[in-house]
CSV table of C-alpha atoms in Angstrom, one decimal:
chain,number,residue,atom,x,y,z
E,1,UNK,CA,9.0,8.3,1.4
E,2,UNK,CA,11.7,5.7,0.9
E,3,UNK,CA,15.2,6.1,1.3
E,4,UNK,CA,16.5,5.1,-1.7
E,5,UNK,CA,19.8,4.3,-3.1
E,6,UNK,CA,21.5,4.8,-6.4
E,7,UNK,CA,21.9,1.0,-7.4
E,8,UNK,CA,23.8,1.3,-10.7
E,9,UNK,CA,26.5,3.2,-8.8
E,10,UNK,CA,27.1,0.9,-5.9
E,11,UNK,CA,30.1,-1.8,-6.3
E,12,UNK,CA,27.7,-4.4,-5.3
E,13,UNK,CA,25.7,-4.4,-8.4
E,14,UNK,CA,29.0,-5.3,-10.5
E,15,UNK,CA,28.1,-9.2,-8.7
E,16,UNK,CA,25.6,-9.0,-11.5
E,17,UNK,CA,28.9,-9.7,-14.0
E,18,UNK,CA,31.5,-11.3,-11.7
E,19,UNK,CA,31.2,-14.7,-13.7
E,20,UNK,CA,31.2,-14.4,-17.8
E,21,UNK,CA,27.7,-15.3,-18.8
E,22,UNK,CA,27.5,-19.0,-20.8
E,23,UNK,CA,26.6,-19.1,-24.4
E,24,UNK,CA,23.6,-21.3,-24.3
E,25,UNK,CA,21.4,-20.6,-21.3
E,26,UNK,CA,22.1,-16.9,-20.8
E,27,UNK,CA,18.3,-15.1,-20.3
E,28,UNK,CA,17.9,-17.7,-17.0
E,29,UNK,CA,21.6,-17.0,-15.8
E,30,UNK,CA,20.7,-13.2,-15.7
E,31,UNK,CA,17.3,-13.5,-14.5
E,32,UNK,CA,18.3,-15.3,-11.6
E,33,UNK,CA,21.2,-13.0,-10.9
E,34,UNK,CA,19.0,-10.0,-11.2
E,35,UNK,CA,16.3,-11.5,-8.7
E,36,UNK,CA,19.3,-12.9,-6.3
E,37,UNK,CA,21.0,-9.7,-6.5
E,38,UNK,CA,17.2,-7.9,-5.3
E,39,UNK,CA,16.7,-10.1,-2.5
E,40,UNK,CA,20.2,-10.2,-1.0
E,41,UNK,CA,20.5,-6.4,-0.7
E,42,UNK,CA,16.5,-5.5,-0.7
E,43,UNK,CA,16.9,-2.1,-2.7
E,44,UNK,CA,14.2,0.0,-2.2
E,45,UNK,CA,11.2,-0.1,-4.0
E,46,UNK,CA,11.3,2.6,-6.8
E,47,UNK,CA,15.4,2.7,-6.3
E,48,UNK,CA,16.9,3.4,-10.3
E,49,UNK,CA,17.9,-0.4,-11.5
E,50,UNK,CA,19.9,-0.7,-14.4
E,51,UNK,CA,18.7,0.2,-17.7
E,52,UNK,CA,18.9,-2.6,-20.2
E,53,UNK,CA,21.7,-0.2,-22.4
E,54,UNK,CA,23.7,-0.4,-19.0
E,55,UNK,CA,23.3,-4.2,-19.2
E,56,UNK,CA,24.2,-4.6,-22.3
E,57,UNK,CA,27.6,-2.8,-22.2
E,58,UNK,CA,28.4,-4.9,-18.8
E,59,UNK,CA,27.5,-7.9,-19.8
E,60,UNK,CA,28.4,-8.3,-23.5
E,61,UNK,CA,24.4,-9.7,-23.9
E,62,UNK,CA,22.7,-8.4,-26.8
E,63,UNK,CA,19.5,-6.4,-26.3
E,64,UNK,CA,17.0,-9.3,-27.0
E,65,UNK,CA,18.6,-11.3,-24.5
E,66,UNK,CA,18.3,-9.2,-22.0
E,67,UNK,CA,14.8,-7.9,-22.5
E,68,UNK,CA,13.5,-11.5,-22.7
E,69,UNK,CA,15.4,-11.9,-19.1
E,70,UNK,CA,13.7,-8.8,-18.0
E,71,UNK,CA,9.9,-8.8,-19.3
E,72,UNK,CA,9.4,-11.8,-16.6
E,73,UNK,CA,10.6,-9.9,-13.8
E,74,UNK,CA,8.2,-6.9,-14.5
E,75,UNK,CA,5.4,-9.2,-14.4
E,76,UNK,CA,6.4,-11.0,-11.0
E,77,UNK,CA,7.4,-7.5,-9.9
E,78,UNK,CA,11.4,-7.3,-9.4
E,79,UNK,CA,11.7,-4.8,-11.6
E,80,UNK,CA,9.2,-2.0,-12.9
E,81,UNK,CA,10.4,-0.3,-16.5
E,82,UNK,CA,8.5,2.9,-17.4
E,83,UNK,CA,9.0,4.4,-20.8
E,84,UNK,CA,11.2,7.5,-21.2
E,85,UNK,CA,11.9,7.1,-17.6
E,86,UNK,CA,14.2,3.4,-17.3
E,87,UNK,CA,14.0,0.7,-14.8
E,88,UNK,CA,13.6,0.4,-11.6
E,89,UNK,CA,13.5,-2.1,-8.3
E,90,UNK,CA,9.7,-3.3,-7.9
E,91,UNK,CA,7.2,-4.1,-5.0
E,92,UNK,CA,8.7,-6.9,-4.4
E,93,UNK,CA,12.5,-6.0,-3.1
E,94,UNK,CA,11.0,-6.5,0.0
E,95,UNK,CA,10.0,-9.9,-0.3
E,96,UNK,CA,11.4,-12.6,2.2
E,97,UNK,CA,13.5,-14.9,-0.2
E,98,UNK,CA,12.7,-18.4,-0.3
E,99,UNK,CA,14.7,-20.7,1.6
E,100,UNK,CA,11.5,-23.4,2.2
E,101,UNK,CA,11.1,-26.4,1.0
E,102,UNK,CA,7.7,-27.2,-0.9
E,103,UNK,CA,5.8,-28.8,0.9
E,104,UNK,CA,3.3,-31.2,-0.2
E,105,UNK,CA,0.0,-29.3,0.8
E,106,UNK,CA,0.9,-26.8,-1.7
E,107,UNK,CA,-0.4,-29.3,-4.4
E,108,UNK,CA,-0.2,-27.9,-7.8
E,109,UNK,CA,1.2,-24.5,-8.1
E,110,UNK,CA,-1.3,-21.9,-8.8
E,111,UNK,CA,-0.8,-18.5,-11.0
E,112,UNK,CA,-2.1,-15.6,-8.7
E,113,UNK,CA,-2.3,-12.3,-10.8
E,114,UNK,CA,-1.8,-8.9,-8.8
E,115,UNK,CA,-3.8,-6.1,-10.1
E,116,UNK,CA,-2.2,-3.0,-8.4
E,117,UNK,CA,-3.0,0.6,-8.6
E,118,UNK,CA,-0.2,3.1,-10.2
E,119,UNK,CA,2.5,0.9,-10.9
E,120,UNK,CA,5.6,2.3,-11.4
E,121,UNK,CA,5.4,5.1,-8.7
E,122,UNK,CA,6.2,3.1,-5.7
E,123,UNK,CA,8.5,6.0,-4.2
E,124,UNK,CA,5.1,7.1,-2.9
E,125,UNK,CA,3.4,3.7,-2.5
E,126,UNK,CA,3.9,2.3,1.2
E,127,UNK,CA,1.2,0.3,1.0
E,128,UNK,CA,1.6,-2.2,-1.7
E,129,UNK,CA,5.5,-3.3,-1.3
E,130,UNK,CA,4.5,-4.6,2.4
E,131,UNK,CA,1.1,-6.6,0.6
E,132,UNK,CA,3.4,-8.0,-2.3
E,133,UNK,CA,6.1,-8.8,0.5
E,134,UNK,CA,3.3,-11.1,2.9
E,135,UNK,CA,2.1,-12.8,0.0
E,136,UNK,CA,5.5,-14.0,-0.8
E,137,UNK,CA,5.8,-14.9,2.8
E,138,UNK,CA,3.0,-17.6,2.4
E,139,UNK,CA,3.5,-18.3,-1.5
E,140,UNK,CA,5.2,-21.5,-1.1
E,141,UNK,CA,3.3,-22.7,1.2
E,142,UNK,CA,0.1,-22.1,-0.3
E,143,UNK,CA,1.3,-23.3,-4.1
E,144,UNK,CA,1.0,-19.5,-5.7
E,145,UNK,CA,3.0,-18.1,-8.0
E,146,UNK,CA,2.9,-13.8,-8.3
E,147,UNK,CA,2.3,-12.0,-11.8
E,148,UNK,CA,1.6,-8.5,-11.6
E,149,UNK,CA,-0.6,-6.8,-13.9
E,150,UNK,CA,0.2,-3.2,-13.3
E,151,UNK,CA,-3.0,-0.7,-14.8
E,152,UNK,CA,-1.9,2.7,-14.6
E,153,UNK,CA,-3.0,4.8,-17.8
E,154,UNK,CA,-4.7,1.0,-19.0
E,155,UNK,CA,-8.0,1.1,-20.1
E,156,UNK,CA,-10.6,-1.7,-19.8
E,157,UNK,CA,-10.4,-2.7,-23.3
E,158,UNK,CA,-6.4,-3.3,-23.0
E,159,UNK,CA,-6.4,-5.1,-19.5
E,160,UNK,CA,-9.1,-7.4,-21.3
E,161,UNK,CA,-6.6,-8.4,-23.9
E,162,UNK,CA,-3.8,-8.2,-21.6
E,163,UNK,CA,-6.1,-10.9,-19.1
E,164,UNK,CA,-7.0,-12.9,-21.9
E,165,UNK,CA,-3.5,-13.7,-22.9
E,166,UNK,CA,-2.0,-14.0,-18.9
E,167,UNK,CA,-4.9,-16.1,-17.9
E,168,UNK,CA,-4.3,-16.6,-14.2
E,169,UNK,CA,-6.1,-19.0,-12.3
E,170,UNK,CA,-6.9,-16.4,-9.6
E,171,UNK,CA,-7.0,-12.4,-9.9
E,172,UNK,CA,-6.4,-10.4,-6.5
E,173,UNK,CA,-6.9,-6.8,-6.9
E,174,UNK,CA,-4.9,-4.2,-4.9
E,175,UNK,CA,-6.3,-1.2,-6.9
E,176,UNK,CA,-9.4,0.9,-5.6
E,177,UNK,CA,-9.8,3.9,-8.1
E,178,UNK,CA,-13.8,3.3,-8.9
E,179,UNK,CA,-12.4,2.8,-12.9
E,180,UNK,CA,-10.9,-0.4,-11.5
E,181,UNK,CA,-14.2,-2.2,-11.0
E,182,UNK,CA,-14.7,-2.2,-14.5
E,183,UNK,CA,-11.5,-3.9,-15.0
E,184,UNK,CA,-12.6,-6.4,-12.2
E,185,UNK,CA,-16.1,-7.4,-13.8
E,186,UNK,CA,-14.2,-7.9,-17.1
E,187,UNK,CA,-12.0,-10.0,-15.2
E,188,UNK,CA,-15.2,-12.1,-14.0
E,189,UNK,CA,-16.6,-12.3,-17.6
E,190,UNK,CA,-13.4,-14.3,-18.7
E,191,UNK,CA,-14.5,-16.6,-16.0
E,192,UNK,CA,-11.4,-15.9,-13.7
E,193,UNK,CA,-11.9,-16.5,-10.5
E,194,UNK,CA,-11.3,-12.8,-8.7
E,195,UNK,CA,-10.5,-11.3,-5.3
E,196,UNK,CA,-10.7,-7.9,-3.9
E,197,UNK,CA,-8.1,-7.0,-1.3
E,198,UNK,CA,-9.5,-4.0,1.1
E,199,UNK,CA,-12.6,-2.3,1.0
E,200,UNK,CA,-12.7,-0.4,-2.0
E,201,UNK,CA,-14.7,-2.7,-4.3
E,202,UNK,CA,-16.5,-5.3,-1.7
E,203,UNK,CA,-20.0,-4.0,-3.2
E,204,UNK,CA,-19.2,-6.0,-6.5
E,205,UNK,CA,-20.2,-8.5,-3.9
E,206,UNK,CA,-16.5,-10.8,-4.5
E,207,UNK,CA,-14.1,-12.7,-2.0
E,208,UNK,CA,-12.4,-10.2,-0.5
E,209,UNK,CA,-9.2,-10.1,2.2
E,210,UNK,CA,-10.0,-6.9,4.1
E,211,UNK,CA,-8.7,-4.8,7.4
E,212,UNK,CA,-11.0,-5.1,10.7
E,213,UNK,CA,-11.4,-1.3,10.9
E,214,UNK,CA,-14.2,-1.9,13.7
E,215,UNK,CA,-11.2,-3.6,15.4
E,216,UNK,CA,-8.5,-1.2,14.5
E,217,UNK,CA,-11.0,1.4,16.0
E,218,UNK,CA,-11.3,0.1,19.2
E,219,UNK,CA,-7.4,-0.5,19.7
E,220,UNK,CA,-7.2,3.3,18.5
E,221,UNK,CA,-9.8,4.2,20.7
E,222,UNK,CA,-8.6,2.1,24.2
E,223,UNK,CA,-5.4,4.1,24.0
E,224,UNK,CA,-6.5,7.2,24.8
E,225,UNK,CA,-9.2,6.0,27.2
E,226,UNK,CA,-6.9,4.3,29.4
E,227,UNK,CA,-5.0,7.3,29.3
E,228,UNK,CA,-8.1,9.0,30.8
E,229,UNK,CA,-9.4,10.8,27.9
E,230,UNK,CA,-13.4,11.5,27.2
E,231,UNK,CA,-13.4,14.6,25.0
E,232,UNK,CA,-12.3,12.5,21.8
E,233,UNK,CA,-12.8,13.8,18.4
E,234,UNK,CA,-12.1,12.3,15.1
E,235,UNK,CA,-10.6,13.3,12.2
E,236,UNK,CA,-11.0,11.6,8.6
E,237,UNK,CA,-11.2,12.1,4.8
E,238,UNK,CA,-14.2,12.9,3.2
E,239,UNK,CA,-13.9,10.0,1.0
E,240,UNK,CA,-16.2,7.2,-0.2
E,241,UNK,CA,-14.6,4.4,0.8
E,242,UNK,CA,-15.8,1.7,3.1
E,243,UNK,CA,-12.9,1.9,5.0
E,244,UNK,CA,-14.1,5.3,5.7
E,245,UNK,CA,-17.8,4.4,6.8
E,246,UNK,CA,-16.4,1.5,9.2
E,247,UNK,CA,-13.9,3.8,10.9
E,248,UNK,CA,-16.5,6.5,11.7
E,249,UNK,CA,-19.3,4.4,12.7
E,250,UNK,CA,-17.1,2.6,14.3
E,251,UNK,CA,-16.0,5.5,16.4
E,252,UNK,CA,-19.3,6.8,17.3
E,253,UNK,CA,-20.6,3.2,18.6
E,254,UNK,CA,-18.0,3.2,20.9
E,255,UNK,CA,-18.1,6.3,22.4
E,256,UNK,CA,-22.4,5.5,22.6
E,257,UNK,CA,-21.1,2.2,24.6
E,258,UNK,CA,-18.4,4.3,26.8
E,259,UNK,CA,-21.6,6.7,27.5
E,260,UNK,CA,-19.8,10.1,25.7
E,261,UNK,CA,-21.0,12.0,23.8
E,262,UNK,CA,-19.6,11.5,20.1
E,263,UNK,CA,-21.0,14.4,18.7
E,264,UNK,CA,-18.5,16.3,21.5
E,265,UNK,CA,-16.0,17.2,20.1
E,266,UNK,CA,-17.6,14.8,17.1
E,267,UNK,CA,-15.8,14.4,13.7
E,268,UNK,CA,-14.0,17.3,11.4
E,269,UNK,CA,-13.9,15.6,7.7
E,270,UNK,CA,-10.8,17.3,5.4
E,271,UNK,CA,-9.8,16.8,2.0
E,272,UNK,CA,-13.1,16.1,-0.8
E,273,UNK,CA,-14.2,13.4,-2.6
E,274,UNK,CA,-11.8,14.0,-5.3
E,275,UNK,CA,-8.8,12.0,-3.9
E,276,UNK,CA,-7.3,13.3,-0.3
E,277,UNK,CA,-5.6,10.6,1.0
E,278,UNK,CA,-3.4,9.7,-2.3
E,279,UNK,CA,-3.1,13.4,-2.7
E,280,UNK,CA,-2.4,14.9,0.6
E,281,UNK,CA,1.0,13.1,1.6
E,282,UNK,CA,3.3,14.1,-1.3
E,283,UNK,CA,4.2,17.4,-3.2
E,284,UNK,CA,2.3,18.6,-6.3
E,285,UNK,CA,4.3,19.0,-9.4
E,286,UNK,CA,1.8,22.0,-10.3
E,287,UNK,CA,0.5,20.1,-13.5
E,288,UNK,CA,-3.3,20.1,-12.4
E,289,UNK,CA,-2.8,22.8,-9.8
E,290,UNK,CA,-2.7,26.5,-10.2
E,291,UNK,CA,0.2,28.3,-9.3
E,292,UNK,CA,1.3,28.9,-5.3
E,293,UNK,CA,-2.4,26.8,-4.7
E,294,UNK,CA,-2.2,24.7,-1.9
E,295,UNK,CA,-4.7,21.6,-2.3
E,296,UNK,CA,-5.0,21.3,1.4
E,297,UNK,CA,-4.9,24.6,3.3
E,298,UNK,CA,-8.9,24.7,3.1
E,299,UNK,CA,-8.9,21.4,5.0
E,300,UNK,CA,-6.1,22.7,7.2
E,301,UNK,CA,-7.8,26.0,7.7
E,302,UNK,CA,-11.2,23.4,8.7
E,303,UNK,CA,-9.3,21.3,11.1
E,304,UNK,CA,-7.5,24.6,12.9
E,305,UNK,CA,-10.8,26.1,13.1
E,306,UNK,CA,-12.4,23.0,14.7
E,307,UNK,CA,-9.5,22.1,17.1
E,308,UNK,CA,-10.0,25.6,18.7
E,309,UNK,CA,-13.4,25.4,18.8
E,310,UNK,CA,-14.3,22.1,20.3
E,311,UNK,CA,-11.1,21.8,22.6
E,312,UNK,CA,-10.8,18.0,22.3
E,313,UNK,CA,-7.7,16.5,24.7
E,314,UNK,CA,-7.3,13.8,22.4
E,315,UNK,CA,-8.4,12.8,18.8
E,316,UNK,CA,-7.9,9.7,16.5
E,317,UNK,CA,-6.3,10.0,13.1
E,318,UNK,CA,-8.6,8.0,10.8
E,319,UNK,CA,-6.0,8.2,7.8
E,320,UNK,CA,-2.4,8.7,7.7
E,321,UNK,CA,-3.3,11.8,6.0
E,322,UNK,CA,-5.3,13.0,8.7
E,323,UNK,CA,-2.2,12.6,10.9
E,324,UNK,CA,-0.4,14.9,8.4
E,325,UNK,CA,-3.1,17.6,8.5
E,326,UNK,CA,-3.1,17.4,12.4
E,327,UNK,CA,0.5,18.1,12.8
E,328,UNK,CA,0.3,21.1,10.7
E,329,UNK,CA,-2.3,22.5,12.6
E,330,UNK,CA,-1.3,22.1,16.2
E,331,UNK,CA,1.9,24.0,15.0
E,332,UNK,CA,-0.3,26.6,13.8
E,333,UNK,CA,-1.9,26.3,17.2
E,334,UNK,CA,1.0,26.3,19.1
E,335,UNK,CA,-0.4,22.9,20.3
E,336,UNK,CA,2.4,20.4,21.4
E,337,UNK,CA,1.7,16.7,20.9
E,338,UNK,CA,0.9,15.0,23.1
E,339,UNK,CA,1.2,17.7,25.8
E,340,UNK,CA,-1.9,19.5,25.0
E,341,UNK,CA,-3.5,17.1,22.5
E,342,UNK,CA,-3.0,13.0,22.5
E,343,UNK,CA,-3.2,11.2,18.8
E,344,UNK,CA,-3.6,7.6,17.8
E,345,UNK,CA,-3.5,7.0,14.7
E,346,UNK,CA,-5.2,4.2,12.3
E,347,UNK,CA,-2.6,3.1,9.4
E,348,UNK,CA,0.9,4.2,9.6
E,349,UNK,CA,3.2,6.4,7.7
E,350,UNK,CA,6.9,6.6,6.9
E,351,UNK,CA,6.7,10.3,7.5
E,352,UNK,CA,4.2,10.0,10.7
E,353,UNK,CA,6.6,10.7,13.2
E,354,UNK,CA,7.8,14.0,11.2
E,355,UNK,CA,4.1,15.2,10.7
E,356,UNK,CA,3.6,14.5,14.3
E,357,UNK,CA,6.9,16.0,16.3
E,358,UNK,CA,6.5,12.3,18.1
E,359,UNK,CA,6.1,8.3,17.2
E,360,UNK,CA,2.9,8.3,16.7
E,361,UNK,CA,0.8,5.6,18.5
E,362,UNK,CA,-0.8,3.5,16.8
E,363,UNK,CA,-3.4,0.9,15.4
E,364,UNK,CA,-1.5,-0.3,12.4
E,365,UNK,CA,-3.2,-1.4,9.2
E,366,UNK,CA,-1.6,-5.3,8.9
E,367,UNK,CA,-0.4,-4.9,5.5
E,368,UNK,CA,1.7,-8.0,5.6
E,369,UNK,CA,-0.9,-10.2,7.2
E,370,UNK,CA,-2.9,-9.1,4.7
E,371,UNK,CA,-0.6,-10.4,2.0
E,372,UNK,CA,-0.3,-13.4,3.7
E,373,UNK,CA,-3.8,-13.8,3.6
E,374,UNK,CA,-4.2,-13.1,0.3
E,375,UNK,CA,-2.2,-15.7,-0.7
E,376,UNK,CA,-4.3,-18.1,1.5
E,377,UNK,CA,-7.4,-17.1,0.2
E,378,UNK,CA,-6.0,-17.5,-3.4
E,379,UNK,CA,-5.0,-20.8,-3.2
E,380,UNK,CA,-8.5,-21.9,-1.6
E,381,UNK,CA,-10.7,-20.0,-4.6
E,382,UNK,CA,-8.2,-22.0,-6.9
E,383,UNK,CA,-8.7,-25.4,-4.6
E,384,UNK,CA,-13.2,-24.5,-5.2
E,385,UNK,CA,-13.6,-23.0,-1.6
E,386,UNK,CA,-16.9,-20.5,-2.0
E,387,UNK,CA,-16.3,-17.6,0.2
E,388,UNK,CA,-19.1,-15.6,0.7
E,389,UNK,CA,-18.2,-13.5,3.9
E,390,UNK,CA,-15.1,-10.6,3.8
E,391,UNK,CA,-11.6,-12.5,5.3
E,392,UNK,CA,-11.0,-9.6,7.8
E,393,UNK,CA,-7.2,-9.1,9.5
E,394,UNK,CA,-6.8,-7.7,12.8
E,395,UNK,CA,-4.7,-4.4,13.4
E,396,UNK,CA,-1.8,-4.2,16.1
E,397,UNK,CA,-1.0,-1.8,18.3
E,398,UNK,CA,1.9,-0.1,17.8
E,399,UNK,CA,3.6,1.8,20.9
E,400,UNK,CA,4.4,5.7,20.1
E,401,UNK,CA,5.2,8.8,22.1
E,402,UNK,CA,1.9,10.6,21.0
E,403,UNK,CA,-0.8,9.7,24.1
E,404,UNK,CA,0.0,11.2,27.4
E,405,UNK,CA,-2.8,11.9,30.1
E,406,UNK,CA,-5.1,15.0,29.6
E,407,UNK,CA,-3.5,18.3,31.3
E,408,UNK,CA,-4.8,18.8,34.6
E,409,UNK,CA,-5.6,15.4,35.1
């Protein structure tokens, strides 16, 4: 989870008010001050902003002023405001600020809606912050310019109107809830031209930026090999999600071609198709559970069970909240990491190393590169490009403290 900072406290946000604001020009002078002020200190994502009564009192602007300031930045994604709850930094705090000149290959600049999944609870979004902040990286370059179109508690009906009204000339799509896909084929009825960034919707058949999980399982998987590992298990969510199906078959091919066995130790699945992965990683606030229920001690349970029964040296974490249920249950083990079992790990964490006891080692999902891509790919839909196969991005290794030879070795 982030470590945040309480903005309105600090002295630095007072540069917000340092110079009187003019008479005649005053919603650009605060919008630019409020998106200056985000990309000189980078608050985190979900960090409390200033409210727009807090504004108000600081900088002698009337209400209207500032909220026509403001509603701009919630669509690029500065700023996110939630109702009964106040305003806060966005996705994109982390965004590279722009210090490029245009240049002239961009052409004409192209409006590139976001469609994003829960917006407004980015405190326990890792993912989307570094996506928004690679497609700033290549936004100038590629001509785009960023709304966001945020769809949590939206139904189709609204996100119509909402697209009808926005109009973008391109519509990338974060989100990956199956409700979403309605939102998408609405989005291709209007005649916007549409994207789907990961593998969550790529069987509505539309351009699509994905990760290379065949790739990101074989750097996951080379690790612990040239470690000297062959009893190799897997463990992954019981999701459907492509991802999902490309990781595991991905995981079996290879230890076909390395001549093991993949069925030894083979694959323990956790969580249920309800929604592990989102679930798994952060604490419940006991609204849809039952009291004292823990949604993931059957999975944990699973996992313990099949570590001590199929005794592999060495397994890969398919999710990052795999890598949270294996920690748990090598403590319950008395299993040290990577002493008595080696981990790598496909997609990274914030927590990882916590859940672990170690850095964990890893094949990292390229979240950035991604967003780069995204931008790319956005700007070539908009230019007439037809692209019929997935855009894939490579993973990278990252180097942890979690792989060590198998005992005895």
């Amino acid at each position: 989870m982030y470590q945040t900072q309480d903005v309105p406290s600090s002295h630095r946000v007072y540069r917000l008010f340092e110079e009187p604001f003019p008479r005649r020009g005053a919603v650009d002078v605060l919008r630019d001050r409020v998106v200056n002020f985000i990309q000189e200190h980078r608050p985190a994502p979900g960090t409390p902003f200033l409210t727009d009564a807090d504004l108000a009192v600081r900088s002698g602007l009337s209400r209207s002023t500032i909220r026509r300031a403001l509603e701009p930045l919630q669509q690029q994604g500065w700023i996110s405001r939630e109702a009964g709850r106040g305003t806060f930094v966005g996705p994109r705090s982390v965004s590279i600020p722009d210090t490029t000149t245009p240049t002239a290959s961009a052409q004409r600049s192209i409006r590139l809606g976001v469609l994003l999944f829960n917006i407004g609870r980015l405190t326990n979004d890792w993912i989307t912050p570094q996506v928004m902040a690679g497609i700033d990286e290549a936004a100038d370059s590629a001509g785009v310019r960023v709304e966001l179109l945020g769809v949590r508690e939206v139904d189709a009906d609204l996100f119509s109107r909402r697209l009808e009204r926005s109009q973008p000339d391109v519509l990338a799509s974060l989100a990956s809830q199956p409700r979403d896909a309605l939102m998408l084929r609405e989005a291709v009825r209007l005649g916007i031209k549409t994207m789907v960034v990961g593998t969550a919707h790529q069987f509505l058949c539309l351009p699509s930026v994905v990760e290379d999980n065949r790739q990101g399982m074989q750097l996951a998987i080379d690790a612990l090999r040239d470690a000297g590992h062959e009893r190799i298990g897997m463990v992954i969510n019981r999701w459907p999600g492509g991802w999902v199906f490309e990781r595991q078959e991905a995981f079996e091919q290879r230890l076909v071609l390395d001549k093991l066995d993949p069925h030894i130790p083979g694959t323990c699945w956790i969580g249920s198709s309800d929604h592990p992965a989102h679930e798994a990683h952060k604490p419940h606030d006991g609204q849809n559970a039952k009291p004292h229920q823990d949604p993931m001690a059957g999975s944990i349970d699973q996992l313990t069970a099949w570590l001590e029964k199929t005794q592999p040296t060495a397994v890969v974490a398919g999710s990052f909240s795999a890598m949270l249920h294996i920690g748990i249950a090598a403590r319950r083990l008395g299993w040290s990491i990577p002493r008595d079992l080696s981990v790598t790990a496909m997609d990274q964490h914030p927590l990882a190393a916590q859940w672990l006891g170690v850095q964990p080692t890893l094949a990292a999902l390229p979240l950035q590169e991604i967003g780069e891509q995204v931008a790319r790919t956005a700007r070539a839909l908009a230019d007439g490009a037809v692209i019929e196969e997935p855009v894939r991005v490579p993973f990278t290794t990252q180097a942890g403290q979690s792989v060590a030879p198998p005992r005895g070795s």
